[in-house]
Amino acid sequence: MGANAASRRWLITGVSTGLGRALMAAAQGGCVAKEDETMATSRDYGLGEFDYPRGWMMVAAADWLTATPIEARVFGEDVVLYRGASGRPVMLDAYCPHMGAHLAVGPTGATALHCVQTEGDSIRCPNHGWKFGPDGQCTEIPYSRITIPKAMGIRSWQVQEWAGCIFAWHDPEGGAPTYELPALPEWADPRWMRWTIAEVPEMAVHQLELAEHGVDKIHNANVHGHDRLVGHRVTFDGHRAQTDSTSVMMVDGAESAPFTVSSRYTGPALLLAYSDGPRPLIFFFAHTPTEDGKVCGFHGTMMRAVGDAPDEEDVRAHAEISAISLYQFNQDMEIFKRKRPTLKVVQIPGDGPFRRYRQWYSQFYAPRARTEAIQAAANGVIETEGQYDAPWIGRDGDDQLR
């Protein structure tokens, strides 16, 4: 049984196929970008004034953070992350303002024998021992009694721990968050088995193309093997975009009852997709620009147990569908690894509302002063029929060829 056939049995029946165990090792590899190649930049797409979007974006899995700092590259910046003694996650710019040492150097170098990297919620430079608080301010220079000027501090990023993930707020204008991360009550529900984050290595893909993939209804058949898509509705509402896709599948020679997957984007870089069934599922995908035109990603799957608490069969089922989900996710990534940039959409009757999606997405690359106007122009519902029944119908004309 192929991966797509296995997924259809899962979505409709929740019955194990045994395929997940076979896919587990292969699925964990993620995808690899072509070397020394970047995709088009934000300016090439005409998204707006800024190279990187405004919004909450994932920078690490929560369990990656310990008292030992780790490094990351996000938004074209080098940063360090660690968890303070209070449990607080901290993200700071990576370089000491004194002589430019990287604050994550130490655990594998000679300095590991001599310096303490973190104290409480603070971090020390491995070179001269300068101490920085979680707010980025330098609080101690161990060999000098000078009054430390604020200019000797480093940038501290606003971060939030959410559902086993660490998100950082990025705003080119330096403002406070304009929206909240979505509520996820299932995370605290003992019936739900939580996701384990799989990291997708850096790819030479602009994150706009990953995001707008969520309204691409036709690829579900060609890439993922859905037999028939019978309904497709996209709702744009402020900083949120939701796609509800209704499909039927052939299972054991018979057509299933229609089922709907609801994919919900919050901001420019966080997707939650909900699927009902005997064991309901929540699929998670986040993507964060490392450079303008390059992106890294994160993926996970939650599943609800059949009973009041997961048993051995539920745990095994969760592992299997997680592997299948990651496999199908990587089917999409295989397309993106080899495609060229789509700077101007060729949208024909039957396609999803790509143009409207790009209009909506541009709000994250524009100054705050223009956000409401962009949202007002993009807000609304676009509903088209499925692949075989009048796929050209667009309720507001947005599906017409231009």
Short mmCIF file of C-alpha atoms in Angstrom, two decimals:
data_model
loop_
_atom_site.label_atom_id
_atom_site.label_comp_id
_atom_site.label_asym_id
_atom_site.label_seq_id
_atom_site.Cartn_x
_atom_site.Cartn_y
_atom_site.Cartn_z
CA MET A 1 0.00 0.00 0.00
CA GLY A 2 1.41 3.40 -0.96
CA ALA A 3 1.75 6.39 1.34
CA ASN A 4 -1.18 8.23 -0.21
CA ALA A 5 -3.42 5.15 -0.01
CA ALA A 6 -2.43 4.73 3.62
CA SER A 7 -3.28 8.32 4.41
CA ARG A 8 -6.75 8.00 2.91
CA ARG A 9 -7.49 4.98 5.10
CA TRP A 10 -6.30 6.99 8.12
CA LEU A 11 -8.41 10.03 7.31
CA ILE A 12 -11.57 8.02 6.74
CA THR A 13 -11.28 5.05 9.09
CA GLY A 14 -8.44 5.69 11.53
CA VAL A 15 -7.32 2.09 10.88
CA SER A 16 -3.60 1.34 10.95
CA THR A 17 -1.85 0.28 7.77
CA GLY A 18 1.57 -0.55 9.15
CA LEU A 19 3.12 1.81 6.61
CA GLY A 20 4.10 4.43 9.19
CA ARG A 21 6.85 2.30 10.68
CA ALA A 22 8.37 1.72 7.27
CA LEU A 23 8.29 5.45 6.49
CA MET A 24 9.57 6.61 9.85
CA ALA A 25 13.26 6.66 9.08
CA ALA A 26 12.88 8.04 5.57
CA ALA A 27 10.48 10.76 6.64
CA GLN A 28 12.80 12.21 9.27
CA GLY A 29 15.33 13.40 6.70
CA GLY A 30 13.44 16.53 5.74
CA CYS A 31 14.61 18.29 2.60
CA VAL A 32 17.84 19.90 1.53
CA ALA A 33 18.22 23.10 -0.43
CA LYS A 34 20.27 23.27 -3.57
CA GLU A 35 23.71 24.51 -2.58
CA ASP A 36 24.62 28.18 -2.88
CA GLU A 37 21.28 29.10 -4.40
CA THR A 38 18.71 31.57 -3.17
CA MET A 39 15.23 32.01 -4.42
CA ALA A 40 13.75 35.38 -5.25
CA THR A 41 13.63 38.06 -2.56
CA SER A 42 10.66 39.85 -1.03
CA ARG A 43 11.29 42.85 -3.28
CA ASP A 44 11.26 40.57 -6.35
CA TYR A 45 7.75 39.46 -5.38
CA GLY A 46 6.67 43.07 -4.83
CA LEU A 47 5.36 42.26 -1.36
CA GLY A 48 6.13 45.61 0.25
CA GLU A 49 8.78 47.80 1.78
CA PHE A 50 10.28 45.23 4.13
CA ASP A 51 12.52 42.24 3.45
CA TYR A 52 11.19 40.20 6.38
CA PRO A 53 7.57 40.02 7.57
CA ARG A 54 6.00 41.34 10.72
CA GLY A 55 4.73 38.53 12.90
CA TRP A 56 5.31 35.68 15.31
CA MET A 57 7.69 33.12 13.83
CA MET A 58 9.09 29.92 15.25
CA VAL A 59 12.78 29.84 16.15
CA ALA A 60 13.18 26.59 18.11
CA ALA A 61 11.42 23.69 19.76
CA ALA A 62 10.96 24.36 23.47
CA ASP A 63 12.91 21.27 24.51
CA TRP A 64 15.96 22.47 22.59
CA LEU A 65 16.49 25.23 25.15
CA THR A 66 18.63 24.52 28.22
CA ALA A 67 21.12 26.50 30.29
CA THR A 68 23.61 25.94 27.48
CA PRO A 69 23.08 28.54 24.74
CA ILE A 70 22.31 27.43 21.18
CA GLU A 71 22.68 29.52 18.06
CA ALA A 72 20.29 30.20 15.21
CA ARG A 73 20.04 32.27 12.05
CA VAL A 74 16.69 34.05 11.59
CA PHE A 75 15.57 37.20 9.74
CA GLY A 76 19.12 37.62 8.44
CA GLU A 77 20.43 37.85 12.01
CA ASP A 78 22.58 35.61 14.22
CA VAL A 79 20.97 34.98 17.62
CA VAL A 80 21.49 32.84 20.71
CA LEU A 81 18.76 31.10 22.71
CA TYR A 82 18.80 29.56 26.16
CA ARG A 83 16.52 28.84 29.09
CA GLY A 84 17.20 30.78 32.27
CA ALA A 85 17.16 29.30 35.76
CA SER A 86 13.63 30.64 36.23
CA GLY A 87 12.49 28.64 33.19
CA ARG A 88 12.27 31.75 31.05
CA PRO A 89 13.22 31.34 27.38
CA VAL A 90 15.64 34.03 26.21
CA MET A 91 16.70 35.10 22.72
CA LEU A 92 19.45 37.70 22.25
CA ASP A 93 21.57 38.98 19.40
CA ALA A 94 24.59 36.71 19.16
CA TYR A 95 27.59 39.05 19.41
CA CYS A 96 29.09 40.79 22.41
CA PRO A 97 29.28 44.57 21.81
CA HIS A 98 32.76 44.68 23.38
CA MET A 99 34.99 42.69 21.01
CA GLY A 100 32.43 40.81 18.96
CA ALA A 101 32.62 37.33 20.51
CA HIS A 102 29.74 34.97 19.75
CA LEU A 103 27.84 34.29 22.98
CA ALA A 104 27.15 30.64 22.14
CA VAL A 105 30.85 29.74 21.92
CA GLY A 106 32.00 27.62 24.84
CA PRO A 107 30.54 24.14 25.21
CA THR A 108 32.85 22.55 22.63
CA GLY A 109 35.77 24.99 22.90
CA ALA A 110 38.60 25.59 25.34
CA THR A 111 36.54 28.17 27.20
CA ALA A 112 34.17 25.43 28.33
CA LEU A 113 36.74 24.48 30.96
CA HIS A 114 36.91 27.93 32.49
CA CYS A 115 33.79 30.05 32.05
CA VAL A 116 30.21 29.76 33.15
CA GLN A 117 27.91 30.59 30.27
CA THR A 118 24.64 31.29 32.06
CA GLU A 119 23.90 32.51 35.57
CA GLY A 120 20.28 32.71 36.61
CA ASP A 121 18.50 34.21 33.62
CA SER A 122 21.68 35.98 32.42
CA ILE A 123 24.45 35.00 30.03
CA ARG A 124 28.19 35.73 30.07
CA CYS A 125 30.42 36.42 27.11
CA PRO A 126 32.93 33.56 26.77
CA ASN A 127 35.73 36.00 25.86
CA HIS A 128 35.91 38.57 28.69
CA GLY A 129 33.07 37.52 30.98
CA TRP A 130 30.72 40.44 30.41
CA LYS A 131 27.31 39.58 31.81
CA PHE A 132 24.03 40.37 30.02
CA GLY A 133 20.55 40.09 31.48
CA PRO A 134 17.60 38.60 29.60
CA ASP A 135 16.67 42.15 28.58
CA GLY A 136 20.04 42.46 26.81
CA GLN A 137 21.48 45.02 29.21
CA CYS A 138 25.06 44.55 30.36
CA THR A 139 24.92 44.21 34.14
CA GLU A 140 28.53 43.36 35.00
CA ILE A 141 32.04 43.75 33.64
CA PRO A 142 34.02 41.62 36.10
CA TYR A 143 37.38 43.42 35.70
CA SER A 144 36.15 47.03 35.56
CA ARG A 145 34.26 49.39 37.87
CA ILE A 146 32.96 51.73 35.17
CA THR A 147 29.34 52.79 35.05
CA ILE A 148 28.06 50.62 32.24
CA PRO A 149 26.31 52.67 29.53
CA LYS A 150 23.12 51.37 27.95
CA ALA A 151 24.88 51.44 24.59
CA MET A 152 26.86 48.39 25.74
CA GLY A 153 23.72 46.27 25.71
CA ILE A 154 22.51 43.88 22.98
CA ARG A 155 19.10 43.37 21.47
CA SER A 156 16.67 41.16 23.36
CA TRP A 157 13.86 39.62 21.31
CA GLN A 158 10.32 39.18 22.55
CA VAL A 159 9.67 35.43 22.68
CA GLN A 160 6.73 33.26 23.68
CA GLU A 161 6.57 29.58 24.52
CA TRP A 162 3.58 28.02 22.81
CA ALA A 163 2.63 24.34 22.45
CA GLY A 164 6.18 23.06 22.80
CA CYS A 165 7.58 25.75 20.48
CA ILE A 166 9.48 29.01 20.90
CA PHE A 167 8.18 31.89 18.80
CA ALA A 168 9.89 35.26 18.37
CA TRP A 169 8.14 38.48 17.44
CA HIS A 170 9.70 40.24 14.45
CA ASP A 171 8.71 43.73 13.37
CA PRO A 172 10.82 45.86 10.99
CA GLU A 173 9.35 48.94 12.67
CA GLY A 174 10.18 47.73 16.17
CA GLY A 175 6.59 47.74 17.42
CA ALA A 176 4.73 45.53 19.87
CA PRO A 177 2.81 42.44 18.68
CA THR A 178 -0.31 43.22 16.69
CA TYR A 179 -1.93 39.80 17.18
CA GLU A 180 -1.74 36.79 19.48
CA LEU A 181 -0.76 33.22 18.71
CA PRO A 182 -3.84 31.01 18.31
CA ALA A 183 -5.46 29.27 21.24
CA LEU A 184 -4.75 25.53 21.33
CA PRO A 185 -6.77 24.00 24.18
CA GLU A 186 -5.94 20.50 22.89
CA TRP A 187 -2.36 20.96 24.15
CA ALA A 188 -3.58 20.69 27.76
CA ASP A 189 -6.19 17.99 27.07
CA PRO A 190 -4.96 14.58 28.34
CA ARG A 191 -6.79 12.81 25.50
CA TRP A 192 -4.49 14.44 22.94
CA MET A 193 -1.01 13.08 22.15
CA ARG A 194 1.33 15.97 21.52
CA TRP A 195 3.57 16.49 18.54
CA THR A 196 7.31 16.01 18.45
CA ILE A 197 8.82 18.75 16.33
CA ALA A 198 10.61 17.67 13.15
CA GLU A 199 12.90 20.32 11.73
CA VAL A 200 12.97 20.97 7.99
CA PRO A 201 16.47 22.13 6.97
CA GLU A 202 17.01 25.44 5.24
CA MET A 203 15.65 25.64 1.69
CA ALA A 204 16.13 28.19 -1.07
CA VAL A 205 12.42 29.04 -1.11
CA HIS A 206 10.66 32.28 -0.26
CA GLN A 207 8.14 31.69 2.48
CA LEU A 208 5.35 33.33 0.48
CA GLU A 209 5.36 30.32 -1.83
CA LEU A 210 5.10 27.91 1.09
CA ALA A 211 2.24 29.89 2.63
CA GLU A 212 0.16 30.27 -0.53
CA HIS A 213 0.42 26.52 -1.10
CA GLY A 214 -2.39 26.29 1.43
CA VAL A 215 -4.94 27.57 -1.10
CA ASP A 216 -3.65 25.34 -3.93
CA LYS A 217 -6.53 22.87 -4.17
CA ILE A 218 -5.45 21.08 -7.37
CA HIS A 219 -2.16 19.74 -6.00
CA ASN A 220 -4.05 17.57 -3.49
CA ALA A 221 -4.84 15.07 -6.23
CA ASN A 222 -1.57 15.18 -8.15
CA VAL A 223 0.81 15.26 -5.18
CA HIS A 224 -1.12 13.61 -2.34
CA GLY A 225 -3.54 11.28 -4.12
CA HIS A 226 -6.89 12.69 -3.05
CA ASP A 227 -9.45 11.12 -5.39
CA ARG A 228 -11.95 13.95 -5.69
CA LEU A 229 -12.12 17.43 -4.23
CA VAL A 230 -15.76 18.52 -4.01
CA GLY A 231 -15.51 21.82 -2.19
CA HIS A 232 -12.96 24.52 -1.49
CA ARG A 233 -13.52 27.69 0.54
CA VAL A 234 -10.91 30.30 1.54
CA THR A 235 -11.73 32.92 4.16
CA PHE A 236 -9.54 35.99 4.65
CA ASP A 237 -10.12 37.74 7.96
CA GLY A 238 -7.57 40.27 9.21
CA HIS A 239 -4.32 38.49 10.08
CA ARG A 240 -5.94 35.07 9.56
CA ALA A 241 -6.56 33.01 6.42
CA GLN A 242 -8.50 29.75 6.54
CA THR A 243 -8.92 27.11 3.84
CA ASP A 244 -11.65 24.47 4.15
CA SER A 245 -11.20 21.64 1.63
CA THR A 246 -13.80 18.91 1.29
CA SER A 247 -12.78 15.67 -0.44
CA VAL A 248 -13.93 12.14 -1.03
CA MET A 249 -11.59 9.17 -1.36
CA MET A 250 -11.73 5.61 -2.60
CA VAL A 251 -11.27 3.23 0.33
CA ASP A 252 -11.41 -0.51 -0.35
CA GLY A 253 -13.12 0.15 -3.68
CA ALA A 254 -15.86 2.38 -2.30
CA GLU A 255 -16.18 6.16 -2.24
CA SER A 256 -16.01 7.64 1.24
CA ALA A 257 -18.37 10.16 2.71
CA PRO A 258 -17.07 13.73 2.21
CA PHE A 259 -14.59 14.90 4.84
CA THR A 260 -13.16 18.35 5.44
CA VAL A 261 -9.67 19.51 6.40
CA SER A 262 -9.59 23.02 7.84
CA SER A 263 -6.20 24.73 7.41
CA ARG A 264 -5.76 27.92 9.42
CA TYR A 265 -2.93 30.40 8.97
CA THR A 266 -2.29 32.84 11.81
CA GLY A 267 0.03 35.58 10.62
CA PRO A 268 2.62 34.94 7.92
CA ALA A 269 4.20 31.75 9.22
CA LEU A 270 2.03 29.45 11.37
CA LEU A 271 -0.38 26.85 10.00
CA LEU A 272 -2.68 24.52 11.95
CA ALA A 273 -4.72 22.02 9.95
CA TYR A 274 -7.63 20.21 11.63
CA SER A 275 -9.06 16.88 10.46
CA ASP A 276 -11.94 15.01 12.05
CA GLY A 277 -12.33 11.24 12.25
CA PRO A 278 -12.23 8.40 14.80
CA ARG A 279 -8.91 9.84 15.95
CA PRO A 280 -9.02 13.59 15.20
CA LEU A 281 -5.77 15.16 14.04
CA ILE A 282 -4.05 18.55 14.17
CA PHE A 283 -1.17 19.08 11.76
CA PHE A 284 1.36 21.82 12.52
CA PHE A 285 3.65 23.65 10.11
CA ALA A 286 5.72 26.75 10.80
CA HIS A 287 8.28 28.39 8.55
CA THR A 288 10.78 31.13 9.32
CA PRO A 289 13.06 33.08 6.97
CA THR A 290 16.73 32.62 7.67
CA GLU A 291 17.69 34.98 4.85
CA ASP A 292 15.60 36.91 2.36
CA GLY A 293 14.77 34.07 -0.04
CA LYS A 294 15.65 31.18 2.28
CA VAL A 295 13.51 29.48 4.88
CA CYS A 296 13.61 26.75 7.51
CA GLY A 297 10.57 24.84 8.70
CA PHE A 298 9.04 22.85 11.53
CA HIS A 299 6.39 20.12 11.40
CA GLY A 300 4.37 18.07 13.87
CA THR A 301 1.16 16.09 14.36
CA MET A 302 -1.23 15.81 17.31
CA MET A 303 -3.81 13.04 17.64
CA ARG A 304 -6.72 12.49 20.02
CA ALA A 305 -7.12 9.10 21.60
CA VAL A 306 -10.26 7.07 21.09
CA GLY A 307 -10.94 6.89 24.82
CA ASP A 308 -10.37 9.21 27.76
CA ALA A 309 -6.60 8.66 27.73
CA PRO A 310 -4.14 7.27 25.17
CA ASP A 311 -3.52 3.54 25.33
CA GLU A 312 -0.78 1.52 23.64
CA GLU A 313 -2.69 1.33 20.37
CA ASP A 314 -3.28 5.09 20.37
CA VAL A 315 0.42 5.75 20.92
CA ARG A 316 1.38 3.40 18.11
CA ALA A 317 -1.23 4.97 15.84
CA HIS A 318 0.06 8.46 16.63
CA ALA A 319 3.60 7.47 15.70
CA GLU A 320 2.41 5.98 12.43
CA ILE A 321 0.26 8.88 11.28
CA SER A 322 3.03 11.32 12.31
CA ALA A 323 5.39 9.50 9.95
CA ILE A 324 2.81 9.45 7.15
CA SER A 325 2.07 13.14 7.65
CA LEU A 326 5.75 14.04 7.51
CA TYR A 327 6.13 11.90 4.40
CA GLN A 328 3.32 13.76 2.67
CA PHE A 329 4.72 17.07 3.86
CA ASN A 330 8.02 16.17 2.22
CA GLN A 331 6.15 15.37 -1.00
CA ASP A 332 5.35 19.10 -1.12
CA MET A 333 8.93 19.99 -0.26
CA GLU A 334 10.21 17.95 -3.21
CA ILE A 335 8.26 20.29 -5.48
CA PHE A 336 9.62 23.40 -3.79
CA LYS A 337 13.22 22.24 -3.83
CA ARG A 338 13.25 22.18 -7.63
CA LYS A 339 10.80 24.89 -8.71
CA ARG A 340 11.64 28.34 -9.98
CA PRO A 341 10.17 31.46 -8.34
CA THR A 342 6.60 32.38 -9.28
CA LEU A 343 6.98 36.16 -9.31
CA LYS A 344 3.70 36.66 -11.17
CA VAL A 345 0.88 34.19 -10.75
CA VAL A 346 -0.67 32.65 -13.85
CA GLN A 347 -4.11 32.04 -12.39
CA ILE A 348 -6.60 30.23 -14.60
CA PRO A 349 -10.20 29.12 -14.00
CA GLY A 350 -10.18 26.31 -11.45
CA ASP A 351 -7.09 27.46 -9.54
CA GLY A 352 -7.21 28.53 -5.93
CA PRO A 353 -7.26 32.29 -5.17
CA PHE A 354 -3.52 32.89 -5.42
CA ARG A 355 -3.81 36.57 -6.29
CA ARG A 356 -6.07 37.33 -3.36
CA TYR A 357 -3.75 35.36 -1.10
CA ARG A 358 -0.75 37.47 -2.13
CA GLN A 359 -2.77 40.61 -1.56
CA TRP A 360 -3.62 39.38 1.95
CA TYR A 361 -0.03 38.27 2.63
CA SER A 362 1.43 41.66 1.70
CA GLN A 363 0.08 43.15 4.95
CA PHE A 364 2.99 41.58 6.80
CA TYR A 365 5.56 43.35 4.61
CA ALA A 366 3.95 46.80 4.73
CA PRO A 367 4.18 49.56 7.35
CA ARG A 368 1.66 49.29 10.18
CA ALA A 369 -0.11 52.38 8.93
CA ARG A 370 -1.26 50.48 5.84
CA THR A 371 -2.23 47.19 7.48
CA GLU A 372 -5.92 47.92 7.99
CA ALA A 373 -6.38 49.10 4.41
CA ILE A 374 -4.74 45.94 3.04
CA GLN A 375 -6.87 43.77 5.28
CA ALA A 376 -10.05 45.56 4.27
CA ALA A 377 -9.27 45.00 0.59
CA ALA A 378 -8.43 41.32 1.08
CA ASN A 379 -11.08 40.27 3.60
CA GLY A 380 -13.84 38.03 2.34
CA VAL A 381 -14.75 34.49 1.29
CA ILE A 382 -13.80 32.86 -2.00
CA GLU A 383 -15.57 29.58 -2.67
CA THR A 384 -15.02 27.36 -5.68
CA GLU A 385 -16.36 23.97 -6.58
CA GLY A 386 -14.19 20.88 -6.78
CA GLN A 387 -11.86 19.61 -9.47
CA TYR A 388 -14.52 17.92 -11.59
CA ASP A 389 -17.75 19.78 -10.85
CA ALA A 390 -17.60 23.28 -12.37
CA PRO A 391 -14.12 24.03 -10.98
CA TRP A 392 -14.13 27.43 -12.69
CA ILE A 393 -16.89 28.89 -10.53
CA GLY A 394 -15.68 31.78 -8.36
CA ARG A 395 -18.23 33.39 -6.10
CA ASP A 396 -16.61 36.84 -6.41
CA GLY A 397 -14.92 36.44 -9.78
CA ASP A 398 -11.46 36.10 -8.28
CA ASP A 399 -10.86 32.83 -10.12
CA GLN A 400 -11.09 34.40 -13.57
CA LEU A 401 -8.05 34.46 -15.82
CA ARG A 402 -6.30 37.82 -15.97
#
